Tab-separated table of C-alpha atoms and ligand atoms in Angstrom:
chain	number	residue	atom	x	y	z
M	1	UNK	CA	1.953	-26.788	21.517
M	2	UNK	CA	5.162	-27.631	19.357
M	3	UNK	CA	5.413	-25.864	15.982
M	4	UNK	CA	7.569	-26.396	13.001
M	5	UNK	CA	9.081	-23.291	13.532
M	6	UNK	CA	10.268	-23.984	17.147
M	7	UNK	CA	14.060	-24.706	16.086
M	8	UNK	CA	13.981	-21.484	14.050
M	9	UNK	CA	12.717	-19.715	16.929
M	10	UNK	CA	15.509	-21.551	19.258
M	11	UNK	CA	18.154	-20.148	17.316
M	12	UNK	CA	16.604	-16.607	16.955
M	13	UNK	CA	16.640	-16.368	20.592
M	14	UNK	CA	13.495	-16.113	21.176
M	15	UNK	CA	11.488	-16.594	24.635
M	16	UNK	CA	9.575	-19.265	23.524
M	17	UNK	CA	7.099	-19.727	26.227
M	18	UNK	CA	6.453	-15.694	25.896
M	19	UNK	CA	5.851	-15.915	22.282
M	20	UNK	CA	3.509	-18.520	22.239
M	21	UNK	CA	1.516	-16.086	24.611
M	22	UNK	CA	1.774	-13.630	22.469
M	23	UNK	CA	0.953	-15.842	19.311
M	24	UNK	CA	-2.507	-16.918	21.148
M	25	UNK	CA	-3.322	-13.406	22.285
M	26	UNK	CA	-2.783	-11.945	18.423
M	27	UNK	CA	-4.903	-15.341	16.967
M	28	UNK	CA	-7.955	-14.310	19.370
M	29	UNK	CA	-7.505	-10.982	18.147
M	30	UNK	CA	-7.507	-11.305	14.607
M	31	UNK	CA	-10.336	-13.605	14.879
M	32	UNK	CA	-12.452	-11.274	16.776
M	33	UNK	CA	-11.272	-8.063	14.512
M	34	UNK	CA	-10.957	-9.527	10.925
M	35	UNK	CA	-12.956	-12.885	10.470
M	36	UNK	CA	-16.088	-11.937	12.079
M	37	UNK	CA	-16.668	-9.181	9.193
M	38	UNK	CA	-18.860	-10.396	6.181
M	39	UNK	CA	-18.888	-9.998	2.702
M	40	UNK	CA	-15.192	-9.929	2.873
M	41	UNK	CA	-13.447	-10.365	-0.848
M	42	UNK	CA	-11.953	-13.931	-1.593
M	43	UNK	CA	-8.304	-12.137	-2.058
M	44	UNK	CA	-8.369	-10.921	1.618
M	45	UNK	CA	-7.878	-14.962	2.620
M	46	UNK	CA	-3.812	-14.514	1.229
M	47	UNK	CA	-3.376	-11.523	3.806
M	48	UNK	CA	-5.401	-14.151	6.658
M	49	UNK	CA	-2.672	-16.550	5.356
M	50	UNK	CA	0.415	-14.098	5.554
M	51	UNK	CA	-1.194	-12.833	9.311
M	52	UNK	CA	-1.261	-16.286	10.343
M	53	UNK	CA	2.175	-17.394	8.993
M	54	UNK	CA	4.096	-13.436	9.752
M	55	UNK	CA	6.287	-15.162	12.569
M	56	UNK	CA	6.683	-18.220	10.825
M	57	UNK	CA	7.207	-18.584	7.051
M	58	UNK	CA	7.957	-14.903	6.508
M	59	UNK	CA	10.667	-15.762	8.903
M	60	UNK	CA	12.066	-18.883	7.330
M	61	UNK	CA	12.149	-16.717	3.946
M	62	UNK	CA	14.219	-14.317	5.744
M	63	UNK	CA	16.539	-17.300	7.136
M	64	UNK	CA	16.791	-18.517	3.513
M	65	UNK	CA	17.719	-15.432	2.361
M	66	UNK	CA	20.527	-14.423	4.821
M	67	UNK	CA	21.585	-18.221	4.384
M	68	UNK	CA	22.389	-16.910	0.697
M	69	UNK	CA	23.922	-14.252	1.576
M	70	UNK	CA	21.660	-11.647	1.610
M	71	UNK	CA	21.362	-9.121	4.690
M	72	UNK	CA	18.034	-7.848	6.370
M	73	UNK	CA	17.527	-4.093	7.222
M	74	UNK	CA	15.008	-3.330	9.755
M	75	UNK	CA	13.288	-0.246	9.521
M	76	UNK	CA	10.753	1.970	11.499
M	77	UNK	CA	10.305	5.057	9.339
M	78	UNK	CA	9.217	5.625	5.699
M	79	UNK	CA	11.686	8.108	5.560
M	80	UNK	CA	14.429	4.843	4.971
M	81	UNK	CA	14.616	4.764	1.600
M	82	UNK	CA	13.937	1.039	0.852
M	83	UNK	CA	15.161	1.411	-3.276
M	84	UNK	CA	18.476	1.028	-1.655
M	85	UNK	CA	18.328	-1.410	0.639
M	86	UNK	CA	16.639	-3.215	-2.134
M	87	UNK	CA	19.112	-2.246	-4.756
M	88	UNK	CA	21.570	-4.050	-2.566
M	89	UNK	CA	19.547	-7.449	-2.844
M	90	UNK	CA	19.020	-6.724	0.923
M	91	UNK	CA	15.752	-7.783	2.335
M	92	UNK	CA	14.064	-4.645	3.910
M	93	UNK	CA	11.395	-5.070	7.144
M	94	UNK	CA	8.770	-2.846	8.488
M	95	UNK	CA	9.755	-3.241	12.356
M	96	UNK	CA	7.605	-0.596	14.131
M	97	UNK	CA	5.431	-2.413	16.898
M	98	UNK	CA	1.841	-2.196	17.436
M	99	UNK	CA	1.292	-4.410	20.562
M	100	UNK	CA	2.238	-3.592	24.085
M	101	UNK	CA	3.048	-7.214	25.486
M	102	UNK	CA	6.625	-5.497	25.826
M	103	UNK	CA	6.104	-2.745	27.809
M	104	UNK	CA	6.374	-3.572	31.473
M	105	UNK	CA	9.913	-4.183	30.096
M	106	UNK	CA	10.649	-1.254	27.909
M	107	UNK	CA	9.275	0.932	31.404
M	108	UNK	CA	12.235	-0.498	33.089
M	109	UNK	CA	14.470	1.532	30.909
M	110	UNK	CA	12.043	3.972	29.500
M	111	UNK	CA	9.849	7.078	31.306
M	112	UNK	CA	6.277	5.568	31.528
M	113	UNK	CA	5.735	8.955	29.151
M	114	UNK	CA	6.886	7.107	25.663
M	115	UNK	CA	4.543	6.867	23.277
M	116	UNK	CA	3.340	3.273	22.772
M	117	UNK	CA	4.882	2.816	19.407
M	118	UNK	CA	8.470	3.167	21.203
M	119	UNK	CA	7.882	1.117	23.795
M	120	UNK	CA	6.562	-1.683	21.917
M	121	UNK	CA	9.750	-1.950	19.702
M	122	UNK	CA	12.093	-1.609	22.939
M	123	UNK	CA	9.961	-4.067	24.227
M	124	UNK	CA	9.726	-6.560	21.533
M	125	UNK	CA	13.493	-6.317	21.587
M	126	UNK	CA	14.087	-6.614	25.434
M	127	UNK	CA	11.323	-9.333	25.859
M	128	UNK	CA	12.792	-11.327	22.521
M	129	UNK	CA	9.463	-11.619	21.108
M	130	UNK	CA	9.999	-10.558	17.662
M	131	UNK	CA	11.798	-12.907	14.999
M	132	UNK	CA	11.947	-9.961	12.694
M	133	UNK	CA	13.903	-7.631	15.077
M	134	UNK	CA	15.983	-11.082	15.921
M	135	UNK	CA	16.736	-11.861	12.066
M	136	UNK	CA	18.164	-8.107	11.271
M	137	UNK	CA	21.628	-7.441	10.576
M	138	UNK	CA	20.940	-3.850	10.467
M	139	UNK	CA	18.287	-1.578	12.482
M	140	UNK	CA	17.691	1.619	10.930
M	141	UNK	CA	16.730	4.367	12.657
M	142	UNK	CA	15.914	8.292	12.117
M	143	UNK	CA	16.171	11.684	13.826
M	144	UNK	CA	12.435	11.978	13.542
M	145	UNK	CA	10.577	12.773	17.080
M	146	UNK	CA	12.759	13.037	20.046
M	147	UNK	CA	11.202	9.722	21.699
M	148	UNK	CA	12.399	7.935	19.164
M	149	UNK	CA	16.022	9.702	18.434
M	150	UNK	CA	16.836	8.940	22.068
M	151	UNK	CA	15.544	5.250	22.087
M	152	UNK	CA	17.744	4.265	19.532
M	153	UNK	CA	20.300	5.556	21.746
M	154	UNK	CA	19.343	2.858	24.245
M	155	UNK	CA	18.358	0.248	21.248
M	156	UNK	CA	21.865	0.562	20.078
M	157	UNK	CA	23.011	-1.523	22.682
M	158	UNK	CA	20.934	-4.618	22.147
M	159	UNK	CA	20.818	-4.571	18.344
M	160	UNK	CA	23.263	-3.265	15.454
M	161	UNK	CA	21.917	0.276	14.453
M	162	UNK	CA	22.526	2.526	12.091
M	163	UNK	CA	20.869	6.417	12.968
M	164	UNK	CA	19.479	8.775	9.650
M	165	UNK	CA	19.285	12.446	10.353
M	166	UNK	CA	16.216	13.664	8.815
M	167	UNK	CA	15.840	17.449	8.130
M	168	UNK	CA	13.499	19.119	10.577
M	169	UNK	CA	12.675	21.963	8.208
M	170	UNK	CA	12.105	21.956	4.203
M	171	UNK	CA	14.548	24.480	2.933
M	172	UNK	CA	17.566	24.397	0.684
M	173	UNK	CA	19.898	23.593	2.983
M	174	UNK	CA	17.647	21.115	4.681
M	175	UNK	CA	17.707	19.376	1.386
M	176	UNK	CA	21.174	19.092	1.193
M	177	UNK	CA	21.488	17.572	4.302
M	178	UNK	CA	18.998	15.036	3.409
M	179	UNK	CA	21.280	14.719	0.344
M	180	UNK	CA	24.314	14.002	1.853
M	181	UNK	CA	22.450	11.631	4.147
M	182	UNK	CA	20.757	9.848	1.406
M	183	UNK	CA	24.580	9.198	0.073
M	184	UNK	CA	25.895	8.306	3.764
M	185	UNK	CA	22.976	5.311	4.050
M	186	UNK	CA	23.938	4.146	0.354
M	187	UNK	CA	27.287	3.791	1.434
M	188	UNK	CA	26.512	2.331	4.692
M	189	UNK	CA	24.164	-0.455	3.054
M	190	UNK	CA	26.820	-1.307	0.339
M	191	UNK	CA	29.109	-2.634	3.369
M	192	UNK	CA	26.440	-4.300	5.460
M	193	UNK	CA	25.602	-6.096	2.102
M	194	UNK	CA	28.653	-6.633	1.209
M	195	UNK	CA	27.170	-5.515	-2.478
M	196	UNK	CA	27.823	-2.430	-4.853
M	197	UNK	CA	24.341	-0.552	-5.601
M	198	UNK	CA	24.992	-0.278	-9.246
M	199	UNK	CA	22.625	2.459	-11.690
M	200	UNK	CA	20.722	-0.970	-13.038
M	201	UNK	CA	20.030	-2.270	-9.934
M	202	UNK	CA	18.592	0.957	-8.594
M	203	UNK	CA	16.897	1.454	-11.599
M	204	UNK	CA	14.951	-1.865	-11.053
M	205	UNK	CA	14.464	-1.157	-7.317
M	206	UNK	CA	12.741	2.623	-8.140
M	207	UNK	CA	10.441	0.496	-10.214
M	208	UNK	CA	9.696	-2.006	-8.382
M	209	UNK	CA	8.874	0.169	-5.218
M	210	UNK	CA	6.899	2.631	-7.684
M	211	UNK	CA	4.892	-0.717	-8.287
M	212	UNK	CA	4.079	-1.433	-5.173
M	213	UNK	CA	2.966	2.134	-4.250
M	214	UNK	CA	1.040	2.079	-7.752
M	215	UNK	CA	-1.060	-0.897	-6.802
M	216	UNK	CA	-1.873	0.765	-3.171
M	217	UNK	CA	-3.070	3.622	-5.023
M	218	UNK	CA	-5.818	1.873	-7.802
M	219	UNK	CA	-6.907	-0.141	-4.061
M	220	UNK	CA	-7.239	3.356	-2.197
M	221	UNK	CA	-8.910	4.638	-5.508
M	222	UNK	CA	-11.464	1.571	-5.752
M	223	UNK	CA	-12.724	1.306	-1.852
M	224	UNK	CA	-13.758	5.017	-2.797
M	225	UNK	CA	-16.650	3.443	-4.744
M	226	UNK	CA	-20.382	3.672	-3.235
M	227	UNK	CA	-21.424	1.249	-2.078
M	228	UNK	CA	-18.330	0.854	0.076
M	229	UNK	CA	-16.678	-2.235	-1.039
M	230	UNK	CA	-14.443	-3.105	1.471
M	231	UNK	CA	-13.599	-2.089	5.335
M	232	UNK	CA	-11.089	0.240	6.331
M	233	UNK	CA	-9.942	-2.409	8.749
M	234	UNK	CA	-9.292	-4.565	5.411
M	235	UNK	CA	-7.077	-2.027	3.732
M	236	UNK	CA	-5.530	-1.103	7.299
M	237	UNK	CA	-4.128	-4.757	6.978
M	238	UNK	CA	-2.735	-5.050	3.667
M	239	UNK	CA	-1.336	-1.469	4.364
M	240	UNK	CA	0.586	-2.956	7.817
M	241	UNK	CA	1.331	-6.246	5.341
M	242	UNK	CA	3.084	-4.380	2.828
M	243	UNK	CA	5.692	-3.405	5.334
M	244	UNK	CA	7.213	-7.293	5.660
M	245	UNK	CA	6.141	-8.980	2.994
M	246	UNK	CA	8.087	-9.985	-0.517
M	247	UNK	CA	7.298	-6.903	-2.246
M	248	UNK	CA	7.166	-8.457	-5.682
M	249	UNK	CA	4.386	-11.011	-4.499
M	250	UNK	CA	2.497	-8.622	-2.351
M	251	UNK	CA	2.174	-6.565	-5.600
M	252	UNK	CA	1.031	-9.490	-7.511
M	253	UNK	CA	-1.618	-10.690	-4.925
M	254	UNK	CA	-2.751	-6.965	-4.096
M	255	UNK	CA	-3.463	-6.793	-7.852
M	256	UNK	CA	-5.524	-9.675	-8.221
M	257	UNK	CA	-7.515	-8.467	-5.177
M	258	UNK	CA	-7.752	-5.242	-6.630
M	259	UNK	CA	-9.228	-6.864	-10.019
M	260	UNK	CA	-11.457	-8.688	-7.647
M	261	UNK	CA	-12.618	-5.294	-6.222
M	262	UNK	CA	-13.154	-3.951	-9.761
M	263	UNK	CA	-15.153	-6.619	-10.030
M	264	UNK	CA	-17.383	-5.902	-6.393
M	265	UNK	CA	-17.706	-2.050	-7.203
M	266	UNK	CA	-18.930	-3.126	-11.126
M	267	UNK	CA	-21.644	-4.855	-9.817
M	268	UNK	CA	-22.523	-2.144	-7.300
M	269	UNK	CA	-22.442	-4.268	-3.706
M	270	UNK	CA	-20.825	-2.929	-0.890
M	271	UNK	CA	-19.782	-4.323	2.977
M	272	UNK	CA	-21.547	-1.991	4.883
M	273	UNK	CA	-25.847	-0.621	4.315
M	274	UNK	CA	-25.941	2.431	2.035
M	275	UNK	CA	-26.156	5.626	4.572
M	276	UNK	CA	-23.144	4.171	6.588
M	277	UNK	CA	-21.219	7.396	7.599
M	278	UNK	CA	-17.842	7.244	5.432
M	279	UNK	CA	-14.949	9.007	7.756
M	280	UNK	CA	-11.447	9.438	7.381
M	281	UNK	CA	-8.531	8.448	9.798
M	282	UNK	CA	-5.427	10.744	10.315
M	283	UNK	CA	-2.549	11.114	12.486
M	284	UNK	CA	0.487	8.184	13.861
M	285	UNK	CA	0.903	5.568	11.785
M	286	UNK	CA	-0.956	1.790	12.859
M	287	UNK	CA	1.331	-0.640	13.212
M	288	UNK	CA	0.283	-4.126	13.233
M	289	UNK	CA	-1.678	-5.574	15.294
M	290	UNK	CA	-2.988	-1.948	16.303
M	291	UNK	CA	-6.444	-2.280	15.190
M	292	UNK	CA	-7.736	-1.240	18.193
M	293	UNK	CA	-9.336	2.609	16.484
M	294	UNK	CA	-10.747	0.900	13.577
M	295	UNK	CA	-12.570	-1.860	15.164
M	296	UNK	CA	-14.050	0.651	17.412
M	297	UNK	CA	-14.828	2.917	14.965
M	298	UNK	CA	-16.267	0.614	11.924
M	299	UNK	CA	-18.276	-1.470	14.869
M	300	UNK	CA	-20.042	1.366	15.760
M	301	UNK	CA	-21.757	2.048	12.754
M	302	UNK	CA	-19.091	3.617	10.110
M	303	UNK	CA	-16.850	2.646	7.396
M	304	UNK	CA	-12.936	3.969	7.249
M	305	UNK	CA	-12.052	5.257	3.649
M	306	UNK	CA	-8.980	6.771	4.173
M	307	UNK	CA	-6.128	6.731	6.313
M	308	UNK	CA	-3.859	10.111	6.323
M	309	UNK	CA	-0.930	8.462	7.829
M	310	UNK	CA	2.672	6.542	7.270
M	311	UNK	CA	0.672	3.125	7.148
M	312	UNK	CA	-1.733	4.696	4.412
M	313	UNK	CA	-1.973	7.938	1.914
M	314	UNK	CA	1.892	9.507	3.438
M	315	UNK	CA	3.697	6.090	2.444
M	316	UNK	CA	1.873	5.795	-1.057
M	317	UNK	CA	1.133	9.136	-2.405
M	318	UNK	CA	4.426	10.121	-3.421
M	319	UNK	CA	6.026	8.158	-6.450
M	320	UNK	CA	10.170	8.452	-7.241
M	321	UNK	CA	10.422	10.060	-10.414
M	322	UNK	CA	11.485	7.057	-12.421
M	323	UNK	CA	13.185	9.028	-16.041
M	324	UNK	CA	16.896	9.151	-13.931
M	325	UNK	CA	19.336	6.880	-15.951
M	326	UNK	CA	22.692	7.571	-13.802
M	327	UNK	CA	23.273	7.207	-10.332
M	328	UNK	CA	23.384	10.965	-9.365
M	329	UNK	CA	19.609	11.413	-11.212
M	330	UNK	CA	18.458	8.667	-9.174
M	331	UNK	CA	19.888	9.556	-6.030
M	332	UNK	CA	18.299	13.487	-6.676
M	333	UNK	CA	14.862	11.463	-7.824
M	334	UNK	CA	15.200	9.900	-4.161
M	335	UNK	CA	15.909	12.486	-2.040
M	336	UNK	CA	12.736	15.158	-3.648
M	337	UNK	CA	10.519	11.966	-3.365
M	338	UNK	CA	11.278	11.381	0.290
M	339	UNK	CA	11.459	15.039	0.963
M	340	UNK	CA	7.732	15.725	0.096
M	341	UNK	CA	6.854	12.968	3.482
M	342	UNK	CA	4.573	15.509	5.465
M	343	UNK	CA	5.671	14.065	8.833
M	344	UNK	CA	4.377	15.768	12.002
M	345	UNK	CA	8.030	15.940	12.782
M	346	UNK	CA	8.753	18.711	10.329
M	347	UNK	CA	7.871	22.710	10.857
M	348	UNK	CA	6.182	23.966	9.831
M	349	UNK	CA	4.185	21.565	7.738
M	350	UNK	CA	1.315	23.232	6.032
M	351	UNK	CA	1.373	20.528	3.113
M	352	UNK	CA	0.288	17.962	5.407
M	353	UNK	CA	-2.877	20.371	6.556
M	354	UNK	CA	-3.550	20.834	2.621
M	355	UNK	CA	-3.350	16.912	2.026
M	356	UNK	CA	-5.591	16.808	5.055
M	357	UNK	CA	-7.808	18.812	3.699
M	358	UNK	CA	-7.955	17.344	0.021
M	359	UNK	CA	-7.714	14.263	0.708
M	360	UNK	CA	-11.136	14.530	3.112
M	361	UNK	CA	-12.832	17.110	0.776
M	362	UNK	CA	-11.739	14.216	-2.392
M	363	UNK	CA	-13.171	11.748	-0.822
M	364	UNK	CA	-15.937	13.562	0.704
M	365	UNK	CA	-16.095	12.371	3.984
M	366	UNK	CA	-18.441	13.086	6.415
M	367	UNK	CA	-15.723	13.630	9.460
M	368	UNK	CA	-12.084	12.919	9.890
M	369	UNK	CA	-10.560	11.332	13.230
M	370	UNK	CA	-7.572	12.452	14.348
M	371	UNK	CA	-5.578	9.686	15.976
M	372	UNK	CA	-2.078	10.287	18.226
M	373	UNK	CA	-0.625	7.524	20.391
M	374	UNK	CA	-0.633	9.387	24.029
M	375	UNK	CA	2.706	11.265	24.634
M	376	UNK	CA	3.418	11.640	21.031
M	377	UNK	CA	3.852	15.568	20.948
M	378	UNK	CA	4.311	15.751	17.142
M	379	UNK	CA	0.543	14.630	16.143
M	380	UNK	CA	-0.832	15.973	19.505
M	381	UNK	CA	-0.134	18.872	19.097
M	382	UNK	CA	-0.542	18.668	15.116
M	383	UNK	CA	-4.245	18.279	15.820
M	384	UNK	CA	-4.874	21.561	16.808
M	385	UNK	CA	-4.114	23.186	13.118
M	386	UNK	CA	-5.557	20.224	11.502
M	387	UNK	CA	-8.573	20.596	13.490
M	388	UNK	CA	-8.322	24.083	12.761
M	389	UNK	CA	-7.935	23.280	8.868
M	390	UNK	CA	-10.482	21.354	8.317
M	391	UNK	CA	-13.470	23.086	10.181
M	392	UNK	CA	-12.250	26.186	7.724
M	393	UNK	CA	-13.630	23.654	5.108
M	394	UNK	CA	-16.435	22.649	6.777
M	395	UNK	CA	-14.826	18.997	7.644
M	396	UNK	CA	-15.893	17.795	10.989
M	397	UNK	CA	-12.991	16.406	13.241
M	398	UNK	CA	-13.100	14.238	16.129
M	399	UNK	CA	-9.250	13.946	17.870
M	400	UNK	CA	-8.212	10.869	19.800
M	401	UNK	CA	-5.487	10.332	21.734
M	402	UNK	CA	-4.845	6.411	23.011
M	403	UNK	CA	-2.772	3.521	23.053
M	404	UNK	CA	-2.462	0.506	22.634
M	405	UNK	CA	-4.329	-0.885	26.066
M	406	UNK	CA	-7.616	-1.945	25.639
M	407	UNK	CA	-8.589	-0.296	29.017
M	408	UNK	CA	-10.522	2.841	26.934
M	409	UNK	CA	-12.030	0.953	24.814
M	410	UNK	CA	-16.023	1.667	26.286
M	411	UNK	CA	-15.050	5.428	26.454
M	412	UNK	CA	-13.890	5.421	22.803
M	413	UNK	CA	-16.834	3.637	21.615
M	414	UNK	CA	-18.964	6.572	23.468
M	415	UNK	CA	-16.966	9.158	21.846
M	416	UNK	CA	-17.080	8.178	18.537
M	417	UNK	CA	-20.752	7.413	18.525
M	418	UNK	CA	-21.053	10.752	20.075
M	419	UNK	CA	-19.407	11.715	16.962
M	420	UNK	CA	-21.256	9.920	14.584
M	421	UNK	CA	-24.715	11.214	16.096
M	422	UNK	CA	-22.987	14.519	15.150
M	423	UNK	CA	-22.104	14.270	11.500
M	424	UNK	CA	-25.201	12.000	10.584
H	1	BJ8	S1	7.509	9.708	8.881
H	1	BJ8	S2	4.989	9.423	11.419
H	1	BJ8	S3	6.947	6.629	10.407
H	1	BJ8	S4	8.400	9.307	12.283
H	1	BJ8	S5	3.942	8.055	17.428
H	1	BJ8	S6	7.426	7.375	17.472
H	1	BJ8	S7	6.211	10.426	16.003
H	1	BJ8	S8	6.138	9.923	19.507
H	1	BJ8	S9	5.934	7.239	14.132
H	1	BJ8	FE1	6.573	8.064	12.173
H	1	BJ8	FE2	8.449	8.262	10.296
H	1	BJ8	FE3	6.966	10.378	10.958
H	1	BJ8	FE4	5.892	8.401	9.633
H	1	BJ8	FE5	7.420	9.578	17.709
H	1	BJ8	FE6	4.841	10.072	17.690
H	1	BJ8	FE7	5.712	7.873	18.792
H	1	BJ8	FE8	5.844	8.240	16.128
């Protein structure tokens, strides 16, 4: 069926009988995920909108922009630190891939052994079904997990990329290399804009991200409330949102749905029957539309209030110290504030087993689920300390490995009810 978006699409490139496949497929989803819940809040119909429109009008924004201009940086790590790209009046994208329409493509190049999060971006990219990856004029990537280093490798050759190394250990000189690579991407951003980063416009950028992680913080601090106001699959979403949208109207909207949440948890009603088992998810971050763990889990009885991950707590948590005034305190504010990212990646990484472990015993769950995408040795093998960690505390863990195929789905379901039975 034509769209008004089917020039736009034309010119990006894209396969355009593919995409409309893969437009369906995600509709169906959605639907079957997200609008069969009830009691959802009014404010969740803007992220329905911005779901429904994220290959359309978040595009055309993006067109507009470069048309004046202005450059887009795609990332996949929240190691990138956005303040610049913003600084630059670059428009910065989320870009990691939750769906595996790709992959029979990205296995042509890649071992069948990549985690699904790889393949889906190689795939998006080699299929030319994603408008974002299509509208960048910069891909960044980062010497995180070796699936990923290597990738970009191959990536490099379809799309213009720029590599970050990220420290593998937390000591001084680790931070200096961060440092120095902090400076390198400032520079690197300043040409691809064609803009100098001045002190102001960092300034305003710090802020302005410190917003947006300051409004994902009160929603994180409200769906604590009990009754449990809202479904993790909810804040899952406007979590995976906040990666592409404008991030000064995302704050705005996420704040009047927060104030509508006040509101919910005032008058004491919830979304799910008071006994509901509350859990906690951990582990690889779920990119959109990876809803696949949540649905299972929150349709079998529980309610999500917590996700320990990059899309969740890891990405939020952490403000940038925002009392710097020249460029040099700014750029030092950066680097600690990035730095403290408790990435399975690093060794060894004890803070992430003591956020673990706080962040389950603050919210008192009753169990945490431990999710890594199959062949993703950083979390995998994580999960045995974490595991470890948090039966020392008396915190009940459940660890999942899966992808993005819906073939496991049944065998989940029976795991996690298993589970369930358990911590009731
Ligand atoms: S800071 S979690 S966003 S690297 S799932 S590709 S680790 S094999 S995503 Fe991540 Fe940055 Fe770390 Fe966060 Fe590799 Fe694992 Fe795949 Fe992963």
């Amino acid at each position: 069926m034509p769209t008004p978006y089917d020039d736009m699409w034309e010119k990006l490139n894209l396969d355009l009988a593919a995409h409309e496949g893969l437009l369906q497929v995600l509709g169906k989803f959605y639907g079957d995920i997200y609008l069969t819940q009830e009691g959802r809040l009014k404010g969740m119909e803007y992220l329905d909108f911005v779901l429904s429109e994220v290959h359309g009008l978040r595009i055309k924004e993006l067109q507009e922009a470069k048309a004046q201009g202005r450059k887009v940086i795609g990332t996949f790590c929240v190691f990138v630190p956005e303040e610049l790209v913003l600084a630059a009046d670059a428009v910065c994208v989320g870009l990691c891939a939750g769906a595996e329409i790709g992959k029979e493509a990205a296995e042509k190049i890649l071992p069948r052994n990549t985690c699904a999060l790889i393949k889906s971006f190689v795939g998006f990219k080699l299929s030319r079904l994603c408008p974002f990856i299509e509208s960048c004029d910069l891909v960044v990537g980062e010497t995180t997990c070796d699936g990923k280093k290597k990738a970009y490798e191959i990536f490099d050759e379809y799309a213009p990329v720029y590599v970050m190394e990220i420290p593998q250990m937390k000591q001084t000189c680790d931070r200096e290399l961060w440092k120095a690579e902090v400076r390198r991407f400032k520079e690197r951003i300043e040409e691809v804009a064609g803009k100098e980063i001045t002190a102001a416009r960092l300034k305003e950028a710090i802020k302005l991200g410190n917003r947006r992680r300051r409004v994902l913080q009160r929603l994180n601090q409200l769906r604590t409330a009990v009754p449990t106001p809202i479904s993790g699959r909810d804040v899952l979403l406007i979590n995976q949102v906040s990666f592409y949208d404008d991030p000064v109207r995302f704050t705005a909207k996420i704040g009047e749905l927060c104030d509508e949440l006040e509101k919910r948890v005032k008058a004491g009603e919830g979304v799910v029957p008071s006994g509901t088992p509350r859990l906690m998810l951990s582990g690889c971050p779920m990119a959109v539309p990876n809803w696949k763990l949540p649905y299972i889990v929150e349709s079998s009885g529980a309610v999500i209030i917590g996700e320990e991950s990059c899309i969740g707590t890891r990405n939020i948590r952490d403000l940038v110290d925002e009392s710097g005034d020249t460029m040099e305190e700014m750029l030092e504010a950066l680097v600690d504030r990035y730095l403290r990212i408790d990435c399975a990646c690093f060794t060894p990484n004890k803070e992430r087993l003591q956020n673990i472990v706080s962040m389950a015993k603050d919210l008192q769950v009753k169990g945490v689920i431990h999710f890594a995408l199959n062949f993703c040795q950083p979390y995998a093998i994580e999960a045995f300390k974490v595991g470890r960690a948090l039966e020392a505390a008396g915190i009940p863990m459940l660890s999942i490995e899966t992808d993005y195929s819906m073939e496991d789905v049944e065998q989940l379901k029976t795991r996690v009810e298993a589970f369930l039975e358990m911590v009731r």
